[in-house]
PDB file of C-alpha atoms and ligand atoms in Angstrom:
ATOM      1  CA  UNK V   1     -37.443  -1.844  29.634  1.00 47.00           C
ATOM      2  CA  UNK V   2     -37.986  -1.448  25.812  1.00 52.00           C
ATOM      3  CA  UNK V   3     -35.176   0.514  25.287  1.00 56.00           C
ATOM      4  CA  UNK V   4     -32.930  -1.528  27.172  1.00 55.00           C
ATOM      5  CA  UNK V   5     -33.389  -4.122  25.190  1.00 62.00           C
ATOM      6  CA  UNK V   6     -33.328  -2.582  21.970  1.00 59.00           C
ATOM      7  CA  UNK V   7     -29.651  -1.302  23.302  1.00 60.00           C
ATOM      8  CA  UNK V   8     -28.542  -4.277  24.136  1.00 63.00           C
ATOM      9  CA  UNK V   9     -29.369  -6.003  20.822  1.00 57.00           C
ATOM     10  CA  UNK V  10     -26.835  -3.306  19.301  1.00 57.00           C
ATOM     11  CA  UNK V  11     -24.223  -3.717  21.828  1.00 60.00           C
ATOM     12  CA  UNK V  12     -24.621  -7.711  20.863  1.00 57.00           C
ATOM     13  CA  UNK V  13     -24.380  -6.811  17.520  1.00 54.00           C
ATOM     14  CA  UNK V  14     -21.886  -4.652  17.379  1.00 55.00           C
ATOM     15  CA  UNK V  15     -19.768  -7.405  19.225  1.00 60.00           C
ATOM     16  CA  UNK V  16     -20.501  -9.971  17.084  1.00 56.00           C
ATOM     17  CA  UNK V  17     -17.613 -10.592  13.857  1.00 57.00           C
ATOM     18  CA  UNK V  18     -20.233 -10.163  11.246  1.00 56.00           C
ATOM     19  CA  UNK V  19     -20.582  -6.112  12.509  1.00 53.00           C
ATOM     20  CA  UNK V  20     -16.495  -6.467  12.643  1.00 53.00           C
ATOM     21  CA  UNK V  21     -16.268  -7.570   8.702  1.00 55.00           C
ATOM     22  CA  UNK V  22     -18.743  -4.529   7.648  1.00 59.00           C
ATOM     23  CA  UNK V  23     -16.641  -1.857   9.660  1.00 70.00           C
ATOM     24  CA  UNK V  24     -13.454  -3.025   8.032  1.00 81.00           C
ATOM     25  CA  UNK V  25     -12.336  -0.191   5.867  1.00 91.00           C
ATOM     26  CA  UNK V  26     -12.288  -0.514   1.972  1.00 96.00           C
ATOM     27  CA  UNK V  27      -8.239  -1.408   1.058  1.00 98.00           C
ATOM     28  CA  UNK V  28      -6.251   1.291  -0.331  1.00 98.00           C
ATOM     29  CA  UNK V  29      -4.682   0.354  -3.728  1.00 98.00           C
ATOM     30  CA  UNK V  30      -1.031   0.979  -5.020  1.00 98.00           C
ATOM     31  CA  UNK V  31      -0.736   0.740  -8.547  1.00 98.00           C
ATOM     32  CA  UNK V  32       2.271   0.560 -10.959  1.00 97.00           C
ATOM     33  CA  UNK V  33       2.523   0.334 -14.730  1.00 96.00           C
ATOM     34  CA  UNK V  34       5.383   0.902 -17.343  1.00 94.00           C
ATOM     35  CA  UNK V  35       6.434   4.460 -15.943  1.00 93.00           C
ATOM     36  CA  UNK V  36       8.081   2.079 -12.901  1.00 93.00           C
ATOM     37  CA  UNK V  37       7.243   4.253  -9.888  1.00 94.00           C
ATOM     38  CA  UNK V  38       4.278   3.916  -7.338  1.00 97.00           C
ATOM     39  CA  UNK V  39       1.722   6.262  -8.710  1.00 97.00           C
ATOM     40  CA  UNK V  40      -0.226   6.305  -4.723  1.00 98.00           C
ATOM     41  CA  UNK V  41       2.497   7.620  -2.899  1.00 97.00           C
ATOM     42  CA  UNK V  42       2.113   8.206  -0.165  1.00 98.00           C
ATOM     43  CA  UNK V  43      -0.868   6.440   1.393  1.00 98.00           C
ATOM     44  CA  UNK V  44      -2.429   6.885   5.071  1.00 98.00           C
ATOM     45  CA  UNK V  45      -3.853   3.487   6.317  1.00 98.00           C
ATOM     46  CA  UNK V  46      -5.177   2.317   9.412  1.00 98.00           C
ATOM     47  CA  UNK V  47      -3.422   0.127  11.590  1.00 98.00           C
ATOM     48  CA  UNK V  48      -5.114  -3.663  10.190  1.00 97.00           C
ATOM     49  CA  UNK V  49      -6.387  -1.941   6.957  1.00 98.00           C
ATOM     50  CA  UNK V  50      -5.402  -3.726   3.590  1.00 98.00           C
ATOM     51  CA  UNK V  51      -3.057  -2.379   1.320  1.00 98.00           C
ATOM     52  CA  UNK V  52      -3.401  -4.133  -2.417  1.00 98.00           C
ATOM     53  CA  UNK V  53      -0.389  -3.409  -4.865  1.00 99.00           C
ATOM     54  CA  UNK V  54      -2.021  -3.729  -8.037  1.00 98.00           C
ATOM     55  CA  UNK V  55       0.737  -4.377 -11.224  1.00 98.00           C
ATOM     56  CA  UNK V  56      -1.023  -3.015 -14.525  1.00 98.00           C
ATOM     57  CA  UNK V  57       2.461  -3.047 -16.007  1.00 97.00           C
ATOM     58  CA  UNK V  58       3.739  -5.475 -18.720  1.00 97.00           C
ATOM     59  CA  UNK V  59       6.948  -6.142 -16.686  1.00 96.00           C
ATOM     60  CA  UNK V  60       7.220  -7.231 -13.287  1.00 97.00           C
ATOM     61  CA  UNK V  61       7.952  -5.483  -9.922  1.00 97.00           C
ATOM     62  CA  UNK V  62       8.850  -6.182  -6.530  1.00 98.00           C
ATOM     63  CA  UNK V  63       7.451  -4.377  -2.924  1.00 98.00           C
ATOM     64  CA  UNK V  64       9.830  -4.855  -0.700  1.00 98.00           C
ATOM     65  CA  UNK V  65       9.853  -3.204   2.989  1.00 98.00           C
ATOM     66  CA  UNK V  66      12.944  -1.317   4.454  1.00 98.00           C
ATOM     67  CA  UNK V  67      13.831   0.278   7.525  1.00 98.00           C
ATOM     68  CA  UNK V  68      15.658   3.980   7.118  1.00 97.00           C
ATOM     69  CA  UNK V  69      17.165   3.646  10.047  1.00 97.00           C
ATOM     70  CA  UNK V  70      19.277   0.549   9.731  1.00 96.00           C
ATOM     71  CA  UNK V  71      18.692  -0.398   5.813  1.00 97.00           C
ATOM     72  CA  UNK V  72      17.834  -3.548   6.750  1.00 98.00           C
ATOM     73  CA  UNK V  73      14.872  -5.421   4.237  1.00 98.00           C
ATOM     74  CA  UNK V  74      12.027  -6.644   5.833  1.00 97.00           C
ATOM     75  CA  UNK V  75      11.150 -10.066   5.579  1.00 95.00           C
ATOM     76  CA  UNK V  76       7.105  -9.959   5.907  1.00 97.00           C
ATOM     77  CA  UNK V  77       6.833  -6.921   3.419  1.00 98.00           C
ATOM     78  CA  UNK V  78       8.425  -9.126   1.006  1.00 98.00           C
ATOM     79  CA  UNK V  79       5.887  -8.640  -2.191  1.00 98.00           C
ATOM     80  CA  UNK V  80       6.530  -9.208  -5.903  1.00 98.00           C
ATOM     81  CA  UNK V  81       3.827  -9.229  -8.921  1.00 98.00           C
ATOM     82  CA  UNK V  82       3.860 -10.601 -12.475  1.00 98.00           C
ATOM     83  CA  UNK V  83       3.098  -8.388 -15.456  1.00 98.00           C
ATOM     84  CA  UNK V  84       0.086  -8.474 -17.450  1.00 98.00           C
ATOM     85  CA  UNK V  85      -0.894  -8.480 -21.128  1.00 97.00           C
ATOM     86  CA  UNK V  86      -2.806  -5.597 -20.891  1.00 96.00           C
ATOM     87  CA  UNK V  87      -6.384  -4.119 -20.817  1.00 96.00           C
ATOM     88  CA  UNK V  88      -9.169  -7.021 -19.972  1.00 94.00           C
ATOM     89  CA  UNK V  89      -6.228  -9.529 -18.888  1.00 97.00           C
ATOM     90  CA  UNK V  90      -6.077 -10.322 -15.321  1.00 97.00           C
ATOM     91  CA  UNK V  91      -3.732  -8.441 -13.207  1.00 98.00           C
ATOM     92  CA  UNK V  92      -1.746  -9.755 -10.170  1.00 98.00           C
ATOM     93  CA  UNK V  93      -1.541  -7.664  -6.709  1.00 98.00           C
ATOM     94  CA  UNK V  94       0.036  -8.386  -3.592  1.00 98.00           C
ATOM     95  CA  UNK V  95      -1.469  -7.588  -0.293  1.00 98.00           C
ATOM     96  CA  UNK V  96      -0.451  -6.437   2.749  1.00 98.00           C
ATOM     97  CA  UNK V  97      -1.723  -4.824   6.653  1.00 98.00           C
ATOM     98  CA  UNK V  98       0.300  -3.550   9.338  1.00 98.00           C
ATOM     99  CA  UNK V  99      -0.474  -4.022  12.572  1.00 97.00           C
ATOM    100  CA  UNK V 100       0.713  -0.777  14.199  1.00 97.00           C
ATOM    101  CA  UNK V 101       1.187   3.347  13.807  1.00 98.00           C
ATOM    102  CA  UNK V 102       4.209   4.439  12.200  1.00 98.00           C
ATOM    103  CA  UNK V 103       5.740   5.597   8.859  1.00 98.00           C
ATOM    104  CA  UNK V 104       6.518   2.801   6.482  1.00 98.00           C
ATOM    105  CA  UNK V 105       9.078   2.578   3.258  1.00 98.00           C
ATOM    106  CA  UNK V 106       9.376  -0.043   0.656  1.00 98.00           C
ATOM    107  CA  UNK V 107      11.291   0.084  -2.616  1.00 98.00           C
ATOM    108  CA  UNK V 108      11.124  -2.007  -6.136  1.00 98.00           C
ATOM    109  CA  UNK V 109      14.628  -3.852  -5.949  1.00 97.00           C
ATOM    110  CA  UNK V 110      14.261  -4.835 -10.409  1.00 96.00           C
ATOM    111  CA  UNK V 111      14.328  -0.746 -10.407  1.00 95.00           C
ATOM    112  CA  UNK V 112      15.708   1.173  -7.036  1.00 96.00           C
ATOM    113  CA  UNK V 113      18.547   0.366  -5.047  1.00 97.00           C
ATOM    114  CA  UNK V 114      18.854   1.251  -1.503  1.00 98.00           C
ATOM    115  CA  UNK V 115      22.067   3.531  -0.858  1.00 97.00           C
ATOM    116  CA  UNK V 116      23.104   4.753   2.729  1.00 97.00           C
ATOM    117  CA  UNK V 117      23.064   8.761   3.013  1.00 96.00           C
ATOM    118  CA  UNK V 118      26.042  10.170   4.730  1.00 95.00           C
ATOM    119  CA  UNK V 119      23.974  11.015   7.632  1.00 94.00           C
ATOM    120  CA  UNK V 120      23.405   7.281   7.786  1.00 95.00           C
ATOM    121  CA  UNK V 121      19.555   7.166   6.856  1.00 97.00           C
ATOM    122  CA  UNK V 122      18.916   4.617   3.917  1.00 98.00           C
ATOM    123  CA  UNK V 123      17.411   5.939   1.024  1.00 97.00           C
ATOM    124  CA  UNK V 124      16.070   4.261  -2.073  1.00 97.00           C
ATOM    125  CA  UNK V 125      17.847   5.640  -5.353  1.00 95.00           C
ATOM    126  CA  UNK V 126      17.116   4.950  -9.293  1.00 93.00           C
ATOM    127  CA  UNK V 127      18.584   1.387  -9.775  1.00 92.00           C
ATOM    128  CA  UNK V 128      21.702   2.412 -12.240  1.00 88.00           C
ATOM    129  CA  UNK V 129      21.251   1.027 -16.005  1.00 85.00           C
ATOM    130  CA  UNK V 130      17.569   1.430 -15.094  1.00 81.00           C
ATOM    131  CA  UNK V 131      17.031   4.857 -17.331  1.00 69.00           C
ATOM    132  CA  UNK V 132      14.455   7.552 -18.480  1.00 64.00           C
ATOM    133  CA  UNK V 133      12.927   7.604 -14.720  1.00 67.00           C
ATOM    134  CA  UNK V 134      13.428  10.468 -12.688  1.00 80.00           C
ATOM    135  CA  UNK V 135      12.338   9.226  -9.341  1.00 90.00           C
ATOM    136  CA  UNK V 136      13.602   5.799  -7.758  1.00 95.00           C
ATOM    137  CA  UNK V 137      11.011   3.161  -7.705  1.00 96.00           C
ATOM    138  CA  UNK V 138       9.871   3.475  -4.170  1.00 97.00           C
ATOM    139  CA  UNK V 139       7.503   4.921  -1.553  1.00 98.00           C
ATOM    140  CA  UNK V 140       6.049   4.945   1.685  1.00 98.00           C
ATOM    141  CA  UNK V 141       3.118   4.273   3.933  1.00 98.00           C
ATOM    142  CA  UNK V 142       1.455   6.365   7.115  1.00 98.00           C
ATOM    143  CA  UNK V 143      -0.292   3.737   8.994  1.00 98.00           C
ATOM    144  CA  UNK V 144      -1.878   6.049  11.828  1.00 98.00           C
ATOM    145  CA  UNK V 145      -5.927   6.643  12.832  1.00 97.00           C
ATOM    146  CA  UNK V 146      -5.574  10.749  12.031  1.00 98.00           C
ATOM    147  CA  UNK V 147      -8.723  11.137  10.248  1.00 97.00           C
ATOM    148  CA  UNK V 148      -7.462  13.964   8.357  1.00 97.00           C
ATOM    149  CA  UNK V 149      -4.225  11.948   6.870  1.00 98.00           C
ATOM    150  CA  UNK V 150      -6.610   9.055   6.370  1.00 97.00           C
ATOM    151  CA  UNK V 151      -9.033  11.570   3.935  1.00 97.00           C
ATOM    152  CA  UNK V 152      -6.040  12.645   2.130  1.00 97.00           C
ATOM    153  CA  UNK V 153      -5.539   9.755  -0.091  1.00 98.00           C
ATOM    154  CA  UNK V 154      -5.272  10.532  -3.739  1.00 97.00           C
ATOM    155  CA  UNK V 155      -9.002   9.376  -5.552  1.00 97.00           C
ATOM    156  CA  UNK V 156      -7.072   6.513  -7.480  1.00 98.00           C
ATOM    157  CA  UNK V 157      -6.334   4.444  -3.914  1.00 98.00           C
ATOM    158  CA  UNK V 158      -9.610   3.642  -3.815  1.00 98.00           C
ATOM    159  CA  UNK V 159     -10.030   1.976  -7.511  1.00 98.00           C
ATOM    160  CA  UNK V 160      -8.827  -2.067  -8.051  1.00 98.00           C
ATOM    161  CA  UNK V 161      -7.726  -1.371 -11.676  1.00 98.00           C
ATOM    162  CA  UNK V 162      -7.467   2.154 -13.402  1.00 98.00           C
ATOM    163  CA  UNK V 163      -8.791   1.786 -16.991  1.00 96.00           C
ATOM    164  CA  UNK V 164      -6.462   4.465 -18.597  1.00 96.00           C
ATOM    165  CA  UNK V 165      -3.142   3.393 -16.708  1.00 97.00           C
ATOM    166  CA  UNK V 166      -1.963  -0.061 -18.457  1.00 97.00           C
ATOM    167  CA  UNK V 167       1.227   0.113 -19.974  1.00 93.00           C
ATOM    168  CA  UNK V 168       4.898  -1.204 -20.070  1.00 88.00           C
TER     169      UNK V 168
HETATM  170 CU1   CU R   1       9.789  -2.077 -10.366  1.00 82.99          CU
END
């Protein structure tokens, strides 16, 4: 009788949306700074867990979702951040969640341009004029429960703001 109350206290907690809040998983962070490219790339989420794009760049950028398929822009994953001064000065982010599994791209349009491949898949591609980058300004997102994707985030995903990376 003792027991089955004590297990039903923990099923009624773990129902309750105060147990929900403390399960939520930690957001992964996406971080850009002068060297315009997504330095996190790419990241595994969960479906519902947050993903914070964090500008420590002077300059501003935008996050902008695509499909591959079809080229066509998203217009939810529709992000853009203001630049910074620096080191100690606040630092704008733009957040986002996905609801369900699947692979997800997104692009800077101030630096990449999407370009159709001939085999028809869209692509994101250095935004002409924009030089001394080697990759385009773009990357994507596994949103999927595979715990071993989901461990393989680089260490910096997990940090708001990376001390050493301001710069523009
Ligand atoms: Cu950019």
């Amino acid at each position: 009788m003792r027991h089955l109350t004590r297990t039903a206290l923990i099923a009624a907690a773990l129902a309750s949306p105060l147990a929900a809040r403390a399960a939520a998983p930690k957001p992964v962070y996406i971080h850009m700074n002068g060297a315009n490219m997504f330095l996190e790339n790419p990241v595994a989420v969960r479906p519902g867990q947050k993903v914070i794009f964090v500008n420590e760049d002077t300059g501003g950028h935008t996050i902008i979702g695509y499909r591959a398929s079809s080229g066509k822009v998203s217009s939810r994953f529709d992000g853009a951040v203001a630049g910074t001064k620096g080191a100690g000065s606040p630092v704008h982010t733009y957040t986002i969640s996905f609801p369900h599994q699947g692979i997800v791209h997104y692009y800077c349009s101030v630096h990449a341009v999407l370009a159709k491949e001939p085999g028809g898949r869209t692509v994101a591609k250095v935004r002409p004029g924009v030089h001394g980058f080697g990759d385009p300004m773009a990357g994507t997102i596994i949103v999927t429960t595979d715990p071993k994707l989901l461990a393989d985030n680089p260490k910096t995903a997990s940090e708001k703001i990376l001390p050493g990376y301001f710069g523009g």
